[in-house]
Coordinates of C-alpha atoms and ligand atoms in Angstrom, one line a residue:
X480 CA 190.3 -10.1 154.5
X481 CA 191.1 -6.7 153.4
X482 CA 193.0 -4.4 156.1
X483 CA 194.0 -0.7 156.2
X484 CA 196.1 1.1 158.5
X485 CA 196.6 4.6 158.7
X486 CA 199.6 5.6 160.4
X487 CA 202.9 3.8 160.2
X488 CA 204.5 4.9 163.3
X489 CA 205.7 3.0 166.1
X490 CA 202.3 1.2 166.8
X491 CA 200.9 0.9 163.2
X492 CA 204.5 -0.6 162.1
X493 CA 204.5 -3.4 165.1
X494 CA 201.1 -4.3 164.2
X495 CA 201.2 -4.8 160.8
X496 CA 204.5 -6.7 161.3
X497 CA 203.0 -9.0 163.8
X498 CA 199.7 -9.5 161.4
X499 CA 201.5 -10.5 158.4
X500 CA 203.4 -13.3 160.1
X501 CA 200.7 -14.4 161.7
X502 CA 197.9 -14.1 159.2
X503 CA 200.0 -14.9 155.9
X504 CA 196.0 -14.8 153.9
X505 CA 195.2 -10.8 155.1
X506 CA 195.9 -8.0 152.1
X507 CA 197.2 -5.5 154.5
X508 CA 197.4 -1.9 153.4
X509 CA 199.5 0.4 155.5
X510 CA 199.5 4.5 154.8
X511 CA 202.4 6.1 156.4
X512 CA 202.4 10.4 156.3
X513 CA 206.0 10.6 156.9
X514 CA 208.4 9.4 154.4
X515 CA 210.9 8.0 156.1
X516 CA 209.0 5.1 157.3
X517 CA 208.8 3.8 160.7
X518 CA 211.8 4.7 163.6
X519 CA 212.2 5.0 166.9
X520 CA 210.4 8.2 167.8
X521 CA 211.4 7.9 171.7
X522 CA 214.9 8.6 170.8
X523 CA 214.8 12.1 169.0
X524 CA 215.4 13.6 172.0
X525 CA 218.8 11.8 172.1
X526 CA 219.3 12.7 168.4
X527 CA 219.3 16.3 169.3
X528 CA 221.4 15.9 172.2
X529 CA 223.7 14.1 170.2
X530 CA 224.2 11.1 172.3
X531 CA 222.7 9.2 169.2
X532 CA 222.7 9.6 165.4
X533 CA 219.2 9.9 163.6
X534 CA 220.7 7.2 161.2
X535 CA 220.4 4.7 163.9
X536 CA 216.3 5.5 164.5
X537 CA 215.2 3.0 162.1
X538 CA 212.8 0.2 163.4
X539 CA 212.2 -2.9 161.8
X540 CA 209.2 -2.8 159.1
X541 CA 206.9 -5.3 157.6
X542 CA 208.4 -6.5 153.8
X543 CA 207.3 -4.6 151.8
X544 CA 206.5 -8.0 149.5
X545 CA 203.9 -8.9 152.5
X546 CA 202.0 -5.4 152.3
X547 CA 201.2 -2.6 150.3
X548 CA 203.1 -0.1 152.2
X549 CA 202.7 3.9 151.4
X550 CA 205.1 5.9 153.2
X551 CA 204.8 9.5 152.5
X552 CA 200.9 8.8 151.6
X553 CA 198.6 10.2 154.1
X554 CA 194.4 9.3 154.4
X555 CA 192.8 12.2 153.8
X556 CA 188.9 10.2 154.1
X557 CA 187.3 7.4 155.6
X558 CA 183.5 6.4 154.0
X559 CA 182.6 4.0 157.1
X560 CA 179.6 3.4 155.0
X561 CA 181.8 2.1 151.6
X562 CA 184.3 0.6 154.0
X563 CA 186.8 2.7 152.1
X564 CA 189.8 5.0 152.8
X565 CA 190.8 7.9 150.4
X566 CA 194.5 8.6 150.4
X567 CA 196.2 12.0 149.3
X568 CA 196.6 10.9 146.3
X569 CA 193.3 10.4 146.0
X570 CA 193.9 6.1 145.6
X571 CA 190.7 4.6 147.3
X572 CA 191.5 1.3 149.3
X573 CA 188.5 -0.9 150.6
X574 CA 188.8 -2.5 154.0
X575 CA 187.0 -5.6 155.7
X576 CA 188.9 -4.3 159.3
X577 CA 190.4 -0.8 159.5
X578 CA 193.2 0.1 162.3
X579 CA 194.0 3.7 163.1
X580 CA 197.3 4.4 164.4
X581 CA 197.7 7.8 164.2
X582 CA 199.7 9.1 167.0
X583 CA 199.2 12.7 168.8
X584 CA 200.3 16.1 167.7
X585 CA 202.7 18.3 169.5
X586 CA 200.4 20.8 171.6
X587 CA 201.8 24.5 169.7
X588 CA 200.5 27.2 172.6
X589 CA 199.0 30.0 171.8
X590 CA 201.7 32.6 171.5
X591 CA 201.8 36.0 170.0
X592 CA 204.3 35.8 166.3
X593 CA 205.2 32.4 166.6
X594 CA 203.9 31.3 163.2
X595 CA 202.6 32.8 159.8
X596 CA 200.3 31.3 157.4
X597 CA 203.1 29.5 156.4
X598 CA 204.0 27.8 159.6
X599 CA 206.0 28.2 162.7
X600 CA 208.6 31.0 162.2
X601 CA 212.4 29.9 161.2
X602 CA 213.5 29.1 165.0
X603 CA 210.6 27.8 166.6
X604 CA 209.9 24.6 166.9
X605 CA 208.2 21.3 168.6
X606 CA 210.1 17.8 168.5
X607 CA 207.7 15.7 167.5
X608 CA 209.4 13.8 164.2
X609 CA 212.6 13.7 162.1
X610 CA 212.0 16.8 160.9
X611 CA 211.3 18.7 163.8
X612 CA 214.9 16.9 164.6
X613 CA 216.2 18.2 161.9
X614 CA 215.2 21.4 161.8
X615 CA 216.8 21.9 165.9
X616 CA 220.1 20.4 164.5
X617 CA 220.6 22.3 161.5
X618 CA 220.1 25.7 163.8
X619 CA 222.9 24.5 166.7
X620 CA 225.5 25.7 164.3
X621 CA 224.8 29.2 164.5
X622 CA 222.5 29.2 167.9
X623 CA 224.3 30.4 171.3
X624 CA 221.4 30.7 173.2
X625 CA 218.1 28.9 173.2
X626 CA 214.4 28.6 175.3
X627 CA 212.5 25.3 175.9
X628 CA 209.0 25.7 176.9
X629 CA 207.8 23.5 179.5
X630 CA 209.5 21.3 182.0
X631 CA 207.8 18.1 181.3
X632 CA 209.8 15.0 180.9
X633 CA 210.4 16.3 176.8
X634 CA 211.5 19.9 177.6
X635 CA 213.8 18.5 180.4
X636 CA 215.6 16.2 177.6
X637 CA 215.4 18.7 175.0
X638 CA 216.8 21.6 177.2
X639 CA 219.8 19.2 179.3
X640 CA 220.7 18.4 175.8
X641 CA 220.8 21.6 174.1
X642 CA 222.8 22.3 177.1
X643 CA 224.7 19.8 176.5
X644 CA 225.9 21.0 173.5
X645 CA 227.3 23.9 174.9
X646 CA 223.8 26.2 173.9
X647 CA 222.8 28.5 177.3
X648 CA 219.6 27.7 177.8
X649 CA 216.5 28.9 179.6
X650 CA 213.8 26.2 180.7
X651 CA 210.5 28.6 181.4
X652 CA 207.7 26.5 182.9
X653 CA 203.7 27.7 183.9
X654 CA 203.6 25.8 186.7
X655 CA 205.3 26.6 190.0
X656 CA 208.1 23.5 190.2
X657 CA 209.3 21.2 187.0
X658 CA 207.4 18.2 186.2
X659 CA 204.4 18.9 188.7
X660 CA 202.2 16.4 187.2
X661 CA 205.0 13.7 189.0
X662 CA 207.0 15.6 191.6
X663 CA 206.8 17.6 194.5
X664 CA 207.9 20.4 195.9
X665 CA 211.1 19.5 197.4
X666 CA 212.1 16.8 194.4
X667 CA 211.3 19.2 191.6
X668 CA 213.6 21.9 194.1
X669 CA 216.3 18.9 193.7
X670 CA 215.6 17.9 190.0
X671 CA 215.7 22.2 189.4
X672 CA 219.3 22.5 191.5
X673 CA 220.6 19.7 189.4
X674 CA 219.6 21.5 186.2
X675 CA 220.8 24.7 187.4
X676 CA 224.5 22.4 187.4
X677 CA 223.8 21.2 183.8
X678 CA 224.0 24.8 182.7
X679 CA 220.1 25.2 182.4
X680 CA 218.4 28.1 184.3
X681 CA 214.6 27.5 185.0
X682 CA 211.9 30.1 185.2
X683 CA 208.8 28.8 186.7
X684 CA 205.5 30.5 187.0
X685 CA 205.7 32.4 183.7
X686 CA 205.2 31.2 180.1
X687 CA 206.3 32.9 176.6
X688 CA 203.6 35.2 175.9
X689 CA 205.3 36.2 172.2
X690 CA 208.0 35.6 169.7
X691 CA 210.6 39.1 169.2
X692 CA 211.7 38.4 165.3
X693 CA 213.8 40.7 162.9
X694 CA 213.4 39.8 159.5
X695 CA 211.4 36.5 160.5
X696 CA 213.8 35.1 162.1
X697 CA 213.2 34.7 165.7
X698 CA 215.4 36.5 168.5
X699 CA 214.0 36.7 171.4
X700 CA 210.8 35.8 173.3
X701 CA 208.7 37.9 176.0
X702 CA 207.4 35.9 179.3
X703 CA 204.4 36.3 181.0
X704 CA 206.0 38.0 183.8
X705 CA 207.1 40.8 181.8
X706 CA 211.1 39.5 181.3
X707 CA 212.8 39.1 178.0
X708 CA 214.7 36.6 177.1
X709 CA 217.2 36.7 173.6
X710 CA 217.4 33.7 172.1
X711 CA 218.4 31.9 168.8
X712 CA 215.6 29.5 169.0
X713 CA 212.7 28.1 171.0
X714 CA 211.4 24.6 171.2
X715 CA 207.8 24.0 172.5
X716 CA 207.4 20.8 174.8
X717 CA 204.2 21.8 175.9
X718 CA 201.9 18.0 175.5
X719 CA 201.0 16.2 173.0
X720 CA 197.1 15.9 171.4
X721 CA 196.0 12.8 170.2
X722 CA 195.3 12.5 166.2
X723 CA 192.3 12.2 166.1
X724 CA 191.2 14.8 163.0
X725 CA 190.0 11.7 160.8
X726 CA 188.5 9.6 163.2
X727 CA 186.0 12.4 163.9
X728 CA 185.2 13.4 160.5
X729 CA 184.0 9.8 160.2
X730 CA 181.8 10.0 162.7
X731 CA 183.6 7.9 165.3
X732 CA 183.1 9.1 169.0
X733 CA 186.3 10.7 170.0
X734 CA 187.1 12.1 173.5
X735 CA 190.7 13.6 174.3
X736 CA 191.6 10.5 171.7
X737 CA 189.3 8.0 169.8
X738 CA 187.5 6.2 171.7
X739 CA 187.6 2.3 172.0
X740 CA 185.9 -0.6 174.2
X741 CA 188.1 -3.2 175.8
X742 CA 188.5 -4.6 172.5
X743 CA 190.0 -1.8 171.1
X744 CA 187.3 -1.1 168.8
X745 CA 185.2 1.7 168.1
X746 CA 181.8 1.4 170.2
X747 CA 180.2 3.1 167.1
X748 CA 181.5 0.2 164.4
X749 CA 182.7 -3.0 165.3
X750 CA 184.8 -2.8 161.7
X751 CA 186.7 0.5 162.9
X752 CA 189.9 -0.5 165.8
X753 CA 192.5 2.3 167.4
X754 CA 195.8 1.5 168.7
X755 CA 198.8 3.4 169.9
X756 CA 198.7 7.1 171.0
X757 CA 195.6 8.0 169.2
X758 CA 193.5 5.7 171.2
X759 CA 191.3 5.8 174.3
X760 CA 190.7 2.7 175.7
X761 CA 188.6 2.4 179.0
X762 CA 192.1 2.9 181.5
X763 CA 192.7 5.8 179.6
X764 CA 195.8 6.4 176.9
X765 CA 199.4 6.5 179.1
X766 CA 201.6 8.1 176.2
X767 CA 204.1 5.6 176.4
X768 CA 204.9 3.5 173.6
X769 CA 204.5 0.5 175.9
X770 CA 200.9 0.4 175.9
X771 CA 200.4 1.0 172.2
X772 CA 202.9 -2.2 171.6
X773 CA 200.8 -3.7 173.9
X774 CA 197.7 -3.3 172.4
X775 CA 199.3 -4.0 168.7
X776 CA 200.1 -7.6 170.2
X777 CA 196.9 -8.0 171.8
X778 CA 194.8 -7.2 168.4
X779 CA 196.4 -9.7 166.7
X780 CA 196.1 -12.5 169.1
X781 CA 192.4 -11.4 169.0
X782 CA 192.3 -11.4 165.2
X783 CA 194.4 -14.8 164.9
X784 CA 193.4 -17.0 167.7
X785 CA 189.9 -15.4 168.6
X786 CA 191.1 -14.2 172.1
X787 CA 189.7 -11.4 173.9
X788 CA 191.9 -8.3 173.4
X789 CA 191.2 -7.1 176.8
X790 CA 193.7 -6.4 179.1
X791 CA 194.5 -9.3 181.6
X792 CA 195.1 -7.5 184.4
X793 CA 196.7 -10.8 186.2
X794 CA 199.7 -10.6 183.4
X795 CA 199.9 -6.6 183.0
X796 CA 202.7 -5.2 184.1
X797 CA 202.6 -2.1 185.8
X798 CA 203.9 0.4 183.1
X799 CA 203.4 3.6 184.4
X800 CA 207.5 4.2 185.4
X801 CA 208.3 7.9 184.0
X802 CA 211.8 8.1 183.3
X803 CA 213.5 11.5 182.0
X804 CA 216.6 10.5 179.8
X805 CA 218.9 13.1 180.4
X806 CA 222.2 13.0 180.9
X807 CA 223.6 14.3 184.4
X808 CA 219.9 14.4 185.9
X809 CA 218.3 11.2 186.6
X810 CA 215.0 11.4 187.5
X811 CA 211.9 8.1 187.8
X812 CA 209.0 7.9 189.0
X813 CA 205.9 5.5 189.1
X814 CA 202.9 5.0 190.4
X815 CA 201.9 7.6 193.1
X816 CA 204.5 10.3 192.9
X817 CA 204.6 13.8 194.0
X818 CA 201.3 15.5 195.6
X819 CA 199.1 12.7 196.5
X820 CA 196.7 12.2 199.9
X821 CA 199.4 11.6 202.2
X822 CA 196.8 11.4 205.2
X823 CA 195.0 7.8 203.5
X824 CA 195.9 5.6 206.7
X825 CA 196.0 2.6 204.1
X826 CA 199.9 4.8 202.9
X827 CA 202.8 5.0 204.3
X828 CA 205.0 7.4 202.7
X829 CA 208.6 7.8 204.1
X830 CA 211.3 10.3 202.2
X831 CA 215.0 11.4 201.9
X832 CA 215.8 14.5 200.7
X833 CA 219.4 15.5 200.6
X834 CA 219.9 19.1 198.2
X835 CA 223.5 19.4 198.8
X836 CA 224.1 15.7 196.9
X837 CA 220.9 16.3 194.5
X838 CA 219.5 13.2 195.9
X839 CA 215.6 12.5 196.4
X840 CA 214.2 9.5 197.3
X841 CA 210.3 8.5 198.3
X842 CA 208.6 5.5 198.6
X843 CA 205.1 4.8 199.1
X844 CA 203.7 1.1 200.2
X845 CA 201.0 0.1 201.3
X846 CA 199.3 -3.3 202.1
X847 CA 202.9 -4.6 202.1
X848 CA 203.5 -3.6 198.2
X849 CA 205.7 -0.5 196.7
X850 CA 202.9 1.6 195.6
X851 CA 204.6 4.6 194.5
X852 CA 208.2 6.0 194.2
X853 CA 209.8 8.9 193.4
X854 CA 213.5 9.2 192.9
X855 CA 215.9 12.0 191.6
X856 CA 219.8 11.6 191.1
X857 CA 219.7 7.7 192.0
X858 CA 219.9 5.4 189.1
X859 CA 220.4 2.7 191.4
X860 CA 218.3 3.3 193.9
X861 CA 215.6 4.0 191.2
X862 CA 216.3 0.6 188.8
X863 CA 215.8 -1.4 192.4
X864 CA 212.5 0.2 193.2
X865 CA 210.9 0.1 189.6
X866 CA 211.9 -3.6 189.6
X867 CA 209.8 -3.9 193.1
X868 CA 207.3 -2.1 191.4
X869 CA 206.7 -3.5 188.5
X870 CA 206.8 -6.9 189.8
X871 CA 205.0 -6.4 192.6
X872 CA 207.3 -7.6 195.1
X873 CA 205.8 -8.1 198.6
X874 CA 208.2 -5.0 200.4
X875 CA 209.2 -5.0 204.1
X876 CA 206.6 -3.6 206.4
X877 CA 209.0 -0.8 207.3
X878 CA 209.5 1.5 204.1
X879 CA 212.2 2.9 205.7
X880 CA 214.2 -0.1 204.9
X881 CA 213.4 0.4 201.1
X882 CA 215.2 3.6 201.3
X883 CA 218.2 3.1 203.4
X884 CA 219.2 -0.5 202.8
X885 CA 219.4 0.4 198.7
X886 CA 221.3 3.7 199.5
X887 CA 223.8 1.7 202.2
X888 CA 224.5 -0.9 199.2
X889 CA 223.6 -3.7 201.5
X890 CA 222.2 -6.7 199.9
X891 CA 218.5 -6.8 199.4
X892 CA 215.9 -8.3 201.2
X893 CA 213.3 -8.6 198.8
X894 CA 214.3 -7.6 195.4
X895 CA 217.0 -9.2 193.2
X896 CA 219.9 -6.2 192.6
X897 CA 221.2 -7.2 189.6
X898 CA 219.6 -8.5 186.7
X899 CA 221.3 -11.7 186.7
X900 CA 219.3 -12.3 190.3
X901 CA 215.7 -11.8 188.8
X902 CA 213.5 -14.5 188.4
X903 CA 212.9 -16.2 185.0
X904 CA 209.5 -14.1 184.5
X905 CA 210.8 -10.7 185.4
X906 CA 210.5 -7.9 182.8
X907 CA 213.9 -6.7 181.9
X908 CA 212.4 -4.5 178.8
X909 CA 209.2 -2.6 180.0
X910 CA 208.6 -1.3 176.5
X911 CA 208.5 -4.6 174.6
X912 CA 207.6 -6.5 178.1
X913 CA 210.3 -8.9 177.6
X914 CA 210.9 -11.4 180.3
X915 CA 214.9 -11.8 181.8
X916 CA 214.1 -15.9 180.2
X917 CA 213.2 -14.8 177.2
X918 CA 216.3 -13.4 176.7
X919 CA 218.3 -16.0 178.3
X920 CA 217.0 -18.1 176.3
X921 CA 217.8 -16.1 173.1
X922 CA 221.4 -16.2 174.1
X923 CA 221.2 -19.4 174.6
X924 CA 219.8 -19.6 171.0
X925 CA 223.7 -18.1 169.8
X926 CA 222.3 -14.2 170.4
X927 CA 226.3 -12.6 171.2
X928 CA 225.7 -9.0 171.3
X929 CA 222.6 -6.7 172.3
X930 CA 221.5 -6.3 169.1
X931 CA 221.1 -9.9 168.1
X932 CA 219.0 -10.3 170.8
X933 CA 216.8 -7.2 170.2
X934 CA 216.3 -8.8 166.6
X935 CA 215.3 -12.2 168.4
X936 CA 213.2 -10.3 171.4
X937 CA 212.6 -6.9 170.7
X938 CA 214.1 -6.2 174.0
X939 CA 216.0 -2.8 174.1
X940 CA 214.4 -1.7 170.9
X941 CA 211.7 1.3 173.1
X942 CA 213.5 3.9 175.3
X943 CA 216.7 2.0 175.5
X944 CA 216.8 1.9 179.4
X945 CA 217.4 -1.8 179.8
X946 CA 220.5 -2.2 177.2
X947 CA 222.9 -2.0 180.1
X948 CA 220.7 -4.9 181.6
X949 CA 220.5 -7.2 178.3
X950 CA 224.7 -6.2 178.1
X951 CA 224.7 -8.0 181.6
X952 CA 222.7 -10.8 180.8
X953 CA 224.6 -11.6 177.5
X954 CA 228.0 -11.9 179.4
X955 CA 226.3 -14.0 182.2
X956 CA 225.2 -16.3 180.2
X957 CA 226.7 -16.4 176.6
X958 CA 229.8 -18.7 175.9
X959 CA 233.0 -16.5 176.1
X960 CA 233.8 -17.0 172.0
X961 CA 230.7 -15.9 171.2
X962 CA 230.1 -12.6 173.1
X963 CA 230.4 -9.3 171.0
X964 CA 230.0 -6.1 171.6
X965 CA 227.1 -4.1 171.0
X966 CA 226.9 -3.4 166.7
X967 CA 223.5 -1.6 167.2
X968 CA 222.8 -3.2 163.7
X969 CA 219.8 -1.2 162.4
X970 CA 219.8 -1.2 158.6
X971 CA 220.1 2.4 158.2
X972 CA 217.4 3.9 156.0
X973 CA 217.3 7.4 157.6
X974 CA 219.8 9.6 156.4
X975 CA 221.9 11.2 158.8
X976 CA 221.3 14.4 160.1
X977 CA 223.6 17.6 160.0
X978 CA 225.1 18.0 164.4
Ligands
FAD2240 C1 210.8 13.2 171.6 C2 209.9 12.1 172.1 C3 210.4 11.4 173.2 C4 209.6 10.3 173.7 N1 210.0 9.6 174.8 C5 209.3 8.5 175.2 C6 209.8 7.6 176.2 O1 210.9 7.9 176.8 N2 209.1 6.5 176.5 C7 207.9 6.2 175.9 O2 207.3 5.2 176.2 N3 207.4 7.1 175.0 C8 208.1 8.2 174.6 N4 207.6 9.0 173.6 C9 206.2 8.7 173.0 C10 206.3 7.6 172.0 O3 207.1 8.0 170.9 C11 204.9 7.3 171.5 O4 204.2 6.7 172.6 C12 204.9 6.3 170.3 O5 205.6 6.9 169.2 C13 203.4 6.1 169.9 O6 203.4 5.3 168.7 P1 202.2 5.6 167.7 O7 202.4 4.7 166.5 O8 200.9 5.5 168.4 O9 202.4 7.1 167.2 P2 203.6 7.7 166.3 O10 204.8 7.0 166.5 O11 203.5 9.1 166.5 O12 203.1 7.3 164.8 C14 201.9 7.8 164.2 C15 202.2 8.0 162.7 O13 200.9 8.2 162.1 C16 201.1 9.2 161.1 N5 199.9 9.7 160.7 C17 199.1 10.7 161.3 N6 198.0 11.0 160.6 C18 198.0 10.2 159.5 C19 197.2 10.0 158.4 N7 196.0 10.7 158.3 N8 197.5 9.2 157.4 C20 198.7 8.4 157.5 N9 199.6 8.6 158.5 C21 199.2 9.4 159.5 C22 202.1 10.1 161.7 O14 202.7 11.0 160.8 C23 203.1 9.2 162.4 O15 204.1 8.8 161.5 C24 208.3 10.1 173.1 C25 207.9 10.8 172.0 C26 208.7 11.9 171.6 C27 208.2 12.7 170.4

């Protein structure tokens, strides 16, 4: 069986990985438009505020001996009818099954001098790949002032790590509070008072109407509210758009991304599968790297043992936790989170606030389960609720006690503090949906430092969150000779960036 995928990101990399080692017979095809091959795209926001080096990004690949593998080769044409694809170079590669894996786009806004026919002028910028990277880090030298444009989750790493870096920086934001789409008023007020102490000042209600340049470089931008602002650069964090260019000049049905059945097909050609950020399957595309992992392992068990690739909602975890990874501001949520129907008599919703601390905690349960959480400046508080709520942990009647008894540090009732407590089928890493006995059992297997077991499990290999966790686990249960710390041991392919 002849297969292409286009797209050798995160998703498109994990599948073809998984579908080589489990169908050794398949001539698998992957075309990959960056060169670098695939890394770990979640981080870059770390890379640029230099809590990680970009030469630590790179993510396991197929061998290259079990795939034609094209980095730096994009499709440029797919004859649905021919069952071929046409690559830039104008190579033609037949498929039996096609996958399409390619990502989303930064969202550039429409803004008044912030590109040429050329591109985006020298000092703006998105932070979608390496480049993008890149291009931010090789400016920080000279920059002593910058703007992030929007207060997403993105634009809050991107600006508390500029920040970080000792760049002044102005967050400017269209809505009226940061991160409205998951907070409310009085935790986006918290989250925006704890930014204010990370050096970053927020302007809400406005947008940058236009780019100020001298000589084409960028040195200022003009808000919708009529301010100015000078600045040395300005990175866009404004959404991302699904890729979905291709799909539709094939004639597959594409919504907001391509759109796929339960099976992750297209409805339009059986032959024809998405996967990853591009896709839209019927409970909608999340954005997170979890679900397009998800689906990768669920095409293949469909392709190798005939399974149904539809989601089985009895063993899906719930994987809608946002986390911002910034450092100084720690903010989760999940599930219902900020303005939501408050008067549905099936909720109860009880909330702390305390400003002077930058501490915000809500919960929402109903029928007896953590439905909903929103927590700023609590790691704690927030690792204890996610693992309620993603394990659906029957809650105590009283959500009071889900607020107070985690703040007090008393023991818990229901769910298990520390990770060496969980259960054996508890998800320590939400992004490769690694159980806490999966990785005992790894260690058990002689796995003496985190990265050993990410190379046995995956686990810690997404966002990163649940290193701390696997750290834990590892001196729990590994013999004393054998533990080591923490080499991080990716074979680096990408060089290193400049900052
Ligand atoms: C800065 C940043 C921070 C993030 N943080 C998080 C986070 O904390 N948690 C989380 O879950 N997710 C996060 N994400 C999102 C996460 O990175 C994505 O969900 C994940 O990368 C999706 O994988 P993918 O393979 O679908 O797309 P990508 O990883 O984007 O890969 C798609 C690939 O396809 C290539 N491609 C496109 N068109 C073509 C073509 N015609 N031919 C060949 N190749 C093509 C692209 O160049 C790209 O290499 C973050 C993303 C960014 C940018």
């Amino acid at each position: 069986m002849n297969v292409v995928v286009i797209g050798h990101g995160m998703v498109g990399s994990r599948f073809v990985e998984d579908l080589v080692a489990r169908m050794p017979d398949a001539r698998v095809t992957i075309l990959g438009k960056e060169p670098e091959g695939p890394y770990n795209r979640v981080l870059l926001s770390a890379v640029v505020a230099g809590k990680t080096d970009a030469s630590m990004l790179a993510m396991s690949a197929v061998d290259p001996a079990r795939a034609s593998v094209l980095d730096g080769v994009h499709a440029v044409h797919v004859n649905r009818a021919a069952r071929t694809v046409t690559d830039s170079r104008g190579d033609v590669h037949e498929y039996d099954r096609l996958v399409i894996a390619t990502g989303s786009a930064a969202r550039i806004p429409d803004i008044q001098g912030i590109a040429t026919d050329r591109g985006l002028v020298p000092g703006v910028s998105v932070l979608k790949d390496l480049a993008d990277a890149q291009g931010v880090l090789a400016r920080l030298p000279k920059a002593r002032r910058a703007v992030v444009l929007g207060a997403g989750v993105l634009g809050i790493e991107v600006a508390t790590g500029l920040a970080a870096r000792g760049v002044a920086v102005t967050l400017v934001h269209h809505a009226g509070r940061v991160m409205e789409r998951q907070l409310g008023d009085a935790a986006a007020g918290i989250a925006t008072g704890a930014l204010h102490q990370l050096g970053v000042k927020v302007v809400t209600g406005a947008s940058v109407a236009g780019a100020l340049e001298r000589r084409g470089t960028l040195t200022g931008v003009r808000l919708t509210d009529g301010g100015e602002a000078l600045t040395d650069m300005l990175v866009m964090c404004a959404g991302t758009i699904p890729e979905t260019a291709l799909a539709r000049r094939a004639g597959l049905p594409c919504e907001r991304g391509i759109v796929v059945d339960a099976q992750l097909a297209s409805p339009a050609d059986p032959r024809v599968f998405a996967i990853g950020d591009c896709a839209q399957p019927p409970e909608g595309g999340t954005g997170l790297v979890a679900q397009g992992w998800d689906q990768a392992r669920r095409l293949v068990d469909a392709w190798c043992d005939g399974e149904t690739a539809a989601i089985d909602q009895a063993k899906a975890g719930l994987t809608d936790v946002v986390r911002v990874k910034a450092s100084g501001l720690d903010v989760v949520t999940m599930g219902l989170s900020g303005k939501f129907d408050h008067g549905d008599r099936e909720l109860r919703a009880v909330r702390l606030a305390d400003p002077s601390v930058g501490r915000f905690v809500e919960v929402v349960v109903s029928n007896g389960l953590l439905v909903g959480a929103t927590v700023v400046g609590d790691k704690q508080c927030a690792s204890e609720l996610a693992a309620m709520y993603t394990r659906a942990i029957p809650v105590p009647a009283d959500p009071a006690h889900l607020i107070v008894r985690p703040l007090a540090g008393a023991s818990p009732a229901a769910a298990a503090k520390n990770v060496e407590d969980l259960d054996d089928d508890a998800t320590v890493c939400q992004c490769n949906t690694v159980s806490k006995g999966r990785i005992v059992a790894a260690i058990g297997d002689g796995c003496a430092n985190v990265a050993d077991v990410a190379q046995a499990t995956r686990a810690s290999t997404g966002c990163g969150d649940c290193r701390t966790n696997v750290q834990r686990l590892i001196e729990a249960h590994a013999a004393p000779a054998a533990t080591t710390t923490d080499s991080g041991a990716a074979a680096p392919r990408i060089p290193a960036l400049a900052g």
